[in-house]
C-alpha positions as a LaTeX table, in Angstrom:
\begin{tabular}{lrrr}
\hline
Residue & $x$ (\AA) & $y$ (\AA) & $z$ (\AA) \\
\hline
Met1 & $-0.01$ & $-0.17$ & $-0.21$ \\
Asp2 & 1.44 & 3.23 & $-0.81$ \\
Val3 & 1.36 & 6.19 & 1.74 \\
Val4 & $-0.21$ & 9.48 & 0.50 \\
Lys5 & 1.77 & 12.52 & 1.96 \\
Val6 & $-0.72$ & 15.33 & 2.49 \\
Gly7 & 0.50 & 18.60 & 3.77 \\
Phe8 & $-1.42$ & 21.36 & 5.40 \\
Met9 & $-0.03$ & 24.91 & 4.94 \\
Lys10 & $-1.77$ & 27.45 & 7.37 \\
Leu11 & $-1.15$ & 31.11 & 6.60 \\
Gly12 & $-1.97$ & 33.52 & 9.12 \\
Asn13 & $-4.41$ & 32.94 & 12.20 \\
Ile14 & $-7.57$ & 30.84 & 11.55 \\
Gly15 & $-9.51$ & 29.70 & 14.97 \\
Thr16 & $-10.39$ & 26.80 & 12.96 \\
Ser17 & $-7.21$ & 25.77 & 11.05 \\
Ile18 & $-5.90$ & 23.32 & 13.92 \\
Ile19 & $-9.08$ & 21.35 & 13.18 \\
Ala20 & $-8.14$ & 20.92 & 9.33 \\
Ser21 & $-5.26$ & 18.87 & 9.92 \\
Leu22 & $-6.67$ & 16.39 & 12.10 \\
Leu23 & $-9.78$ & 15.51 & 9.76 \\
Leu24 & $-8.01$ & 12.96 & 7.81 \\
Asp25 & $-6.37$ & 11.01 & 10.87 \\
Glu26 & $-7.71$ & 12.29 & 14.26 \\
Arg27 & $-6.46$ & 9.62 & 16.07 \\
Ala28 & $-3.25$ & 8.67 & 13.91 \\
Glu29 & $-4.48$ & 5.11 & 13.23 \\
Arg30 & $-4.59$ & 5.27 & 9.25 \\
Glu31 & $-1.58$ & 3.79 & 7.84 \\
Asp32 & $-2.34$ & 5.06 & 4.21 \\
Ile33 & $-1.48$ & 8.48 & 5.03 \\
Asp34 & 1.06 & 10.74 & 6.42 \\
Val35 & $-0.11$ & 14.32 & 7.34 \\
Arg36 & 2.32 & 17.23 & 8.37 \\
Ala37 & 1.37 & 21.02 & 8.94 \\
Leu38 & 3.16 & 24.02 & 8.85 \\
Gly39 & 2.14 & 27.47 & 9.38 \\
Thr40 & 3.50 & 31.08 & 9.57 \\
Gly41 & 1.51 & 32.22 & 12.96 \\
Ala42 & $-0.45$ & 35.84 & 12.80 \\
Lys43 & 2.18 & 37.82 & 11.52 \\
Met44 & 2.80 & 36.25 & 8.21 \\
Ser45 & 6.27 & 37.72 & 7.78 \\
Pro46 & 8.88 & 36.81 & 5.03 \\
Glu47 & 10.64 & 35.04 & 7.27 \\
Cys48 & 8.03 & 32.84 & 8.06 \\
Ala49 & 7.41 & 32.12 & 4.54 \\
Leu50 & 11.04 & 30.75 & 4.42 \\
Asp51 & 9.88 & 28.38 & 6.99 \\
Thr52 & 6.80 & 27.11 & 5.23 \\
Ala53 & 8.76 & 26.41 & 2.23 \\
Leu54 & 9.99 & 23.43 & 4.23 \\
Leu55 & 6.94 & 21.70 & 3.49 \\
Leu56 & 8.07 & 21.49 & $-0.15$ \\
Asp57 & 11.00 & 19.55 & 0.84 \\
Trp58 & 8.93 & 17.01 & 2.22 \\
Gly59 & 7.83 & 15.99 & $-0.85$ \\
Pro60 & 3.75 & 15.89 & $-0.30$ \\
Asp61 & 1.58 & 14.35 & $-3.01$ \\
Val62 & $-1.07$ & 17.24 & $-2.25$ \\
Val63 & $-0.84$ & 20.52 & $-0.22$ \\
Ile64 & $-4.04$ & 22.24 & 1.20 \\
Val65 & $-3.31$ & 25.91 & 1.98 \\
Ser66 & $-5.52$ & 27.60 & 4.70 \\
Ser67 & $-5.64$ & 31.57 & 5.10 \\
Pro68 & $-7.84$ & 34.30 & 6.50 \\
Asn69 & $-7.15$ & 36.12 & 3.55 \\
Ala70 & $-8.23$ & 34.69 & 0.27 \\
Ala71 & $-6.72$ & 37.19 & $-2.00$ \\
\hline
\end{tabular}
């Protein structure tokens, strides 16, 4: 069985953002997916952008982005 890597990029501060990464594997029992989440915190500074790029180094199959600013 192949393991699907799912990344969550949390940009900014959204109160429900913690729920997003738990929806797929709340109890960490699934063996067919691996979930990682990275976020910027409330400020979304350029320095935070460098840290969030680490998610791409992990090589996810899909990345889900959540942000309070849809623009």
